[in-house]
XYZ file of C-alpha atoms in Angstrom:
324
model
C 111.827 87.004 40.046
C 111.180 87.782 43.702
C 113.064 85.621 46.162
C 110.855 83.781 48.678
C 113.253 84.192 51.603
C 113.422 87.938 51.020
C 109.628 88.147 50.949
C 109.559 86.166 54.191
C 111.933 88.682 55.796
C 109.776 91.615 54.676
C 106.610 89.900 55.923
C 108.228 89.283 59.318
C 109.195 92.965 59.667
C 105.625 93.905 58.739
C 104.166 91.564 61.371
C 106.602 92.267 64.213
C 107.313 95.926 63.604
C 111.111 95.925 63.646
C 114.123 94.231 62.106
C 115.243 92.903 65.492
C 111.866 91.344 66.327
C 111.628 89.860 62.829
C 115.085 88.336 63.270
C 114.016 86.739 66.561
C 110.927 85.241 64.927
C 112.917 83.903 61.974
C 115.737 82.732 64.282
C 118.420 84.616 62.330
C 120.515 87.700 63.064
C 119.212 91.239 62.478
C 122.073 91.654 59.995
C 120.747 88.717 57.960
C 117.264 90.278 57.805
C 118.733 93.636 56.786
C 120.755 91.994 54.021
C 117.659 90.223 52.663
C 115.726 93.492 52.637
C 118.585 95.341 50.918
C 118.633 92.697 48.167
C 114.850 92.936 47.850
C 115.138 96.705 47.403
C 117.624 96.188 44.580
C 115.368 93.577 42.965
C 112.268 95.790 43.097
C 113.962 99.152 42.599
C 111.890 100.545 45.494
C 112.722 101.857 48.952
C 111.172 99.505 51.509
C 112.249 100.904 54.876
C 112.392 104.458 56.186
C 113.899 105.778 59.396
C 111.309 106.433 62.093
C 113.022 107.803 65.209
C 115.356 105.059 66.408
C 113.478 102.432 64.444
C 112.174 101.905 60.929
C 108.810 101.795 59.227
C 107.611 100.257 56.004
C 107.086 102.497 53.004
C 103.860 102.322 51.006
C 105.641 100.145 48.473
C 106.818 97.801 51.222
C 103.313 97.589 52.701
C 101.902 96.616 49.310
C 104.613 94.013 48.793
C 104.169 92.650 52.344
C 100.450 92.085 51.680
C 101.320 90.088 48.566
C 104.034 88.238 50.508
C 101.495 87.081 53.087
C 99.314 85.551 50.398
C 102.300 84.050 48.598
C 103.646 82.419 51.744
C 100.196 81.009 52.542
C 99.974 79.530 49.035
C 103.443 78.009 49.388
C 102.443 76.390 52.676
C 99.254 75.005 51.108
C 101.228 73.651 48.162
C 103.722 71.958 50.477
C 100.901 70.431 52.546
C 99.107 69.177 49.428
C 102.306 67.669 48.043
C 103.112 65.900 51.301
C 99.533 64.613 51.483
C 99.807 63.321 47.915
C 102.995 61.444 48.755
C 101.492 60.215 52.006
C 104.893 60.328 53.681
C 105.737 61.806 57.061
C 108.636 63.984 55.936
C 109.815 67.578 55.984
C 110.302 69.946 58.898
C 107.865 70.121 61.798
C 108.163 72.794 64.476
C 106.356 72.087 67.742
C 105.757 74.496 70.603
C 104.829 73.515 74.147
C 104.339 75.298 77.456
C 107.021 74.427 80.059
C 105.376 71.514 81.916
C 104.264 69.924 78.649
C 107.727 70.431 77.148
C 109.132 68.469 80.081
C 106.328 65.982 80.730
C 104.944 65.167 77.257
C 107.252 66.176 74.439
C 110.293 63.965 75.169
C 108.168 60.828 74.819
C 106.332 62.190 71.770
C 109.590 63.119 70.025
C 111.013 59.636 70.635
C 107.792 58.129 69.264
C 108.048 60.250 66.106
C 111.768 59.666 65.506
C 111.400 55.895 65.823
C 108.538 55.743 63.336
C 109.408 58.610 60.994
C 113.190 59.054 60.790
C 112.940 61.421 57.793
C 110.904 63.955 59.775
C 113.007 66.922 60.982
C 111.693 67.965 64.378
C 112.190 71.229 66.217
C 110.840 71.865 69.731
C 110.409 75.355 71.200
C 109.235 76.087 74.744
C 106.633 78.837 74.690
C 103.833 80.231 76.850
C 100.389 79.297 75.430
C 99.433 82.795 74.257
C 102.646 83.144 72.268
C 102.180 79.691 70.758
C 98.700 80.538 69.541
C 99.973 83.687 67.821
C 102.878 81.830 66.227
C 100.703 78.976 64.947
C 98.246 81.492 63.481
C 101.119 83.309 61.730
C 102.662 80.110 60.410
C 105.787 80.335 62.576
C 104.910 77.126 64.431
C 103.375 74.068 62.810
C 101.885 72.562 65.960
C 101.399 73.736 69.543
C 100.586 72.062 72.838
C 98.535 74.528 74.880
C 96.510 74.581 78.085
C 93.003 75.860 78.664
C 91.617 76.142 82.205
C 87.950 75.126 82.404
C 87.087 78.116 84.599
C 89.112 80.565 82.478
C 89.044 79.422 78.835
C 91.255 80.988 76.199
C 90.228 82.320 72.823
C 91.239 80.364 69.723
C 91.403 82.391 66.482
C 89.547 81.278 63.388
C 91.562 79.130 61.041
C 93.010 76.953 63.810
C 91.947 73.435 64.758
C 92.591 71.509 67.942
C 92.386 68.036 69.430
C 92.076 67.410 73.129
C 94.799 65.255 74.667
C 93.746 64.911 78.319
C 92.415 66.642 81.416
C 95.073 67.769 83.876
C 93.812 68.196 87.449
C 95.378 70.630 89.910
C 95.660 69.717 93.600
C 96.470 71.929 96.538
C 99.960 71.356 97.910
C 100.262 71.835 101.681
C 103.093 71.449 104.184
C 102.635 68.322 106.313
C 102.297 70.610 109.346
C 99.211 72.325 107.902
C 96.015 71.764 109.969
C 94.217 70.366 106.883
C 97.087 68.183 105.651
C 95.435 64.949 106.852
C 92.235 65.527 104.859
C 91.365 63.461 101.783
C 89.683 66.436 100.087
C 89.505 70.171 100.764
C 87.165 72.885 99.594
C 89.184 75.824 98.366
C 87.257 78.249 100.583
C 88.591 76.400 103.649
C 92.051 77.824 102.950
C 91.062 81.357 103.899
C 93.945 83.105 105.606
C 96.655 80.965 104.003
C 99.538 82.464 102.040
C 100.224 81.270 98.495
C 103.116 80.505 96.206
C 102.550 81.691 92.652
C 104.134 82.070 89.251
C 105.219 85.552 88.165
C 102.551 88.211 87.487
C 101.530 88.310 83.844
C 101.925 84.559 83.311
C 98.896 82.427 82.564
C 99.467 80.396 85.749
C 99.577 83.483 87.996
C 96.475 84.991 86.406
C 94.601 81.693 86.724
C 95.553 81.267 90.404
C 94.382 84.780 91.288
C 91.133 84.275 89.353
C 90.493 80.884 90.958
C 91.117 82.084 94.517
C 88.925 85.137 94.069
C 86.177 82.976 92.574
C 86.225 81.016 95.852
C 85.986 84.225 97.891
C 89.685 84.285 98.811
C 91.857 87.357 98.314
C 95.297 86.092 97.200
C 98.080 86.674 99.711
C 101.179 85.852 97.655
C 104.192 84.961 99.794
C 106.613 83.779 97.080
C 106.801 83.794 93.295
C 108.524 81.068 91.285
C 107.808 80.038 87.713
C 109.008 76.432 87.982
C 106.736 73.960 89.743
C 109.643 72.064 91.390
C 110.652 75.357 93.018
C 107.104 75.940 94.207
C 107.040 72.446 95.716
C 110.315 73.111 97.544
C 108.906 76.359 98.948
C 105.810 74.545 100.212
C 108.046 71.936 101.847
C 109.876 74.820 103.545
C 106.602 76.020 105.010
C 106.401 79.216 102.962
C 102.809 78.770 101.806
C 100.364 76.673 99.794
C 100.304 76.102 96.032
C 97.891 74.890 93.363
C 99.879 72.638 91.049
C 98.622 70.521 88.123
C 99.529 66.841 88.216
C 101.514 67.110 84.977
C 103.791 69.566 86.793
C 104.519 67.190 89.689
C 106.930 64.604 88.395
C 108.544 64.365 91.841
C 106.919 65.458 95.105
C 109.400 66.222 97.887
C 109.017 64.919 101.407
C 107.259 67.194 103.843
C 104.302 68.070 101.600
C 100.851 66.679 100.895
C 99.017 66.875 97.564
C 95.280 66.949 98.317
C 92.385 67.048 95.812
C 90.191 70.123 96.160
C 86.555 70.853 95.407
C 85.519 71.961 92.907
C 88.198 70.237 90.817
C 90.455 72.747 88.995
C 90.957 71.264 85.535
C 93.014 72.435 82.612
C 92.489 70.799 79.244
C 95.620 70.042 77.269
C 95.249 70.476 73.515
C 97.217 70.037 70.340
C 96.672 73.029 68.055
C 97.448 73.518 64.360
C 96.396 75.574 61.346
C 93.366 74.045 59.692
C 94.897 74.494 56.238
C 97.890 72.376 57.282
C 95.831 69.424 58.535
C 96.454 67.554 55.280
C 100.127 67.194 56.188
C 100.865 63.624 57.264
C 103.432 65.080 59.680
C 100.702 66.964 61.574
C 98.595 63.820 61.840
C 101.586 61.774 63.015
C 102.509 64.348 65.661
C 98.974 64.486 67.066
C 98.927 60.678 67.184
C 102.255 60.657 69.056
C 100.993 63.225 71.562
C 97.850 61.188 72.156
C 99.911 58.056 72.687
C 102.067 59.593 75.421
C 99.074 61.413 76.918
C 97.445 58.124 77.897
C 99.725 57.977 80.948
C 98.502 61.369 82.186
C 94.743 60.928 81.896
C 92.959 60.870 85.261
C 91.576 57.509 86.379
C 88.791 59.124 88.397
C 85.656 60.384 86.605
C 85.586 64.095 85.940
C 82.067 65.448 86.415
C 82.920 68.736 84.731
C 83.840 66.968 81.468
C 81.245 67.375 78.713
C 78.987 64.348 78.382
C 80.178 61.917 75.761
C 83.477 63.732 75.152
C 86.347 61.364 75.819
C 89.822 62.713 76.478
C 91.620 62.599 73.142
C 88.550 63.203 70.985
C 88.894 65.869 68.322
C 86.558 68.715 69.176
C 83.466 69.032 66.942
C 84.390 70.999 63.859
C 88.116 70.554 64.485
C 88.800 67.569 62.250
C 92.124 66.308 60.984
C 91.053 66.277 57.379
């Protein structure tokens, strides 16, 4: 009989293209993956990996077996979800991914909420960028993800995933107190022509969004400093090194010497919980979404958001994305 863990190792190598990458995804050592594959070769009597330069590639036999493994693993997940739903208990293991500001600003409260109410649930939190989370949820490597989606630059969600909106997170412009516009109650983004900016690293979703947003307002980005953590960006603004666009979830503490000013039009990112539709029957998924909604109440804006779709309240499950 084929061993499920060995099939999982083979499937991971098929998806990620190497033993090392598969080991990272499975959170084990490359040696452990190699050992599982060696045992699977003995069980099947077939060669599964061949040398390909400095790496390896799957043989035809391995490709065939990996295709079956994908279907088998999906069936196992469905069986586990159905069994948990039948029992109606919030149990088992639940892996949750979150982008950095959500991991700091939302997940601690949500994890406390879950542990207090469901002590038999084994929780695992992993900080991930949104694009990576989406891939890992789609592949079954994460059970639930907390992702962001800028209104002016929406992301693509693959078929087979469902999501529930948690809240709208508004970004304000952060200026040094010495800035000529620092006393204003609101600023149009185009008024900041000629200013230098503080940004996240190129290739990150936050950097790409900032560049897109500035160019949409007719401003060519002049990046003075790059820092991935919002507290660092705030400190650089306070030091007079430039301006920054920072979401309110990322501003747990604002240093002295800076002003956070609303801008027009409002830059809004929607914060979502995301899961595989087939796993929605798991009570653990439902409990986690409920916990995230509970802690999200404190982050919802009190001012009306004109850009929000009519009749869609923060926290509503999107049409077609039901927890059922």
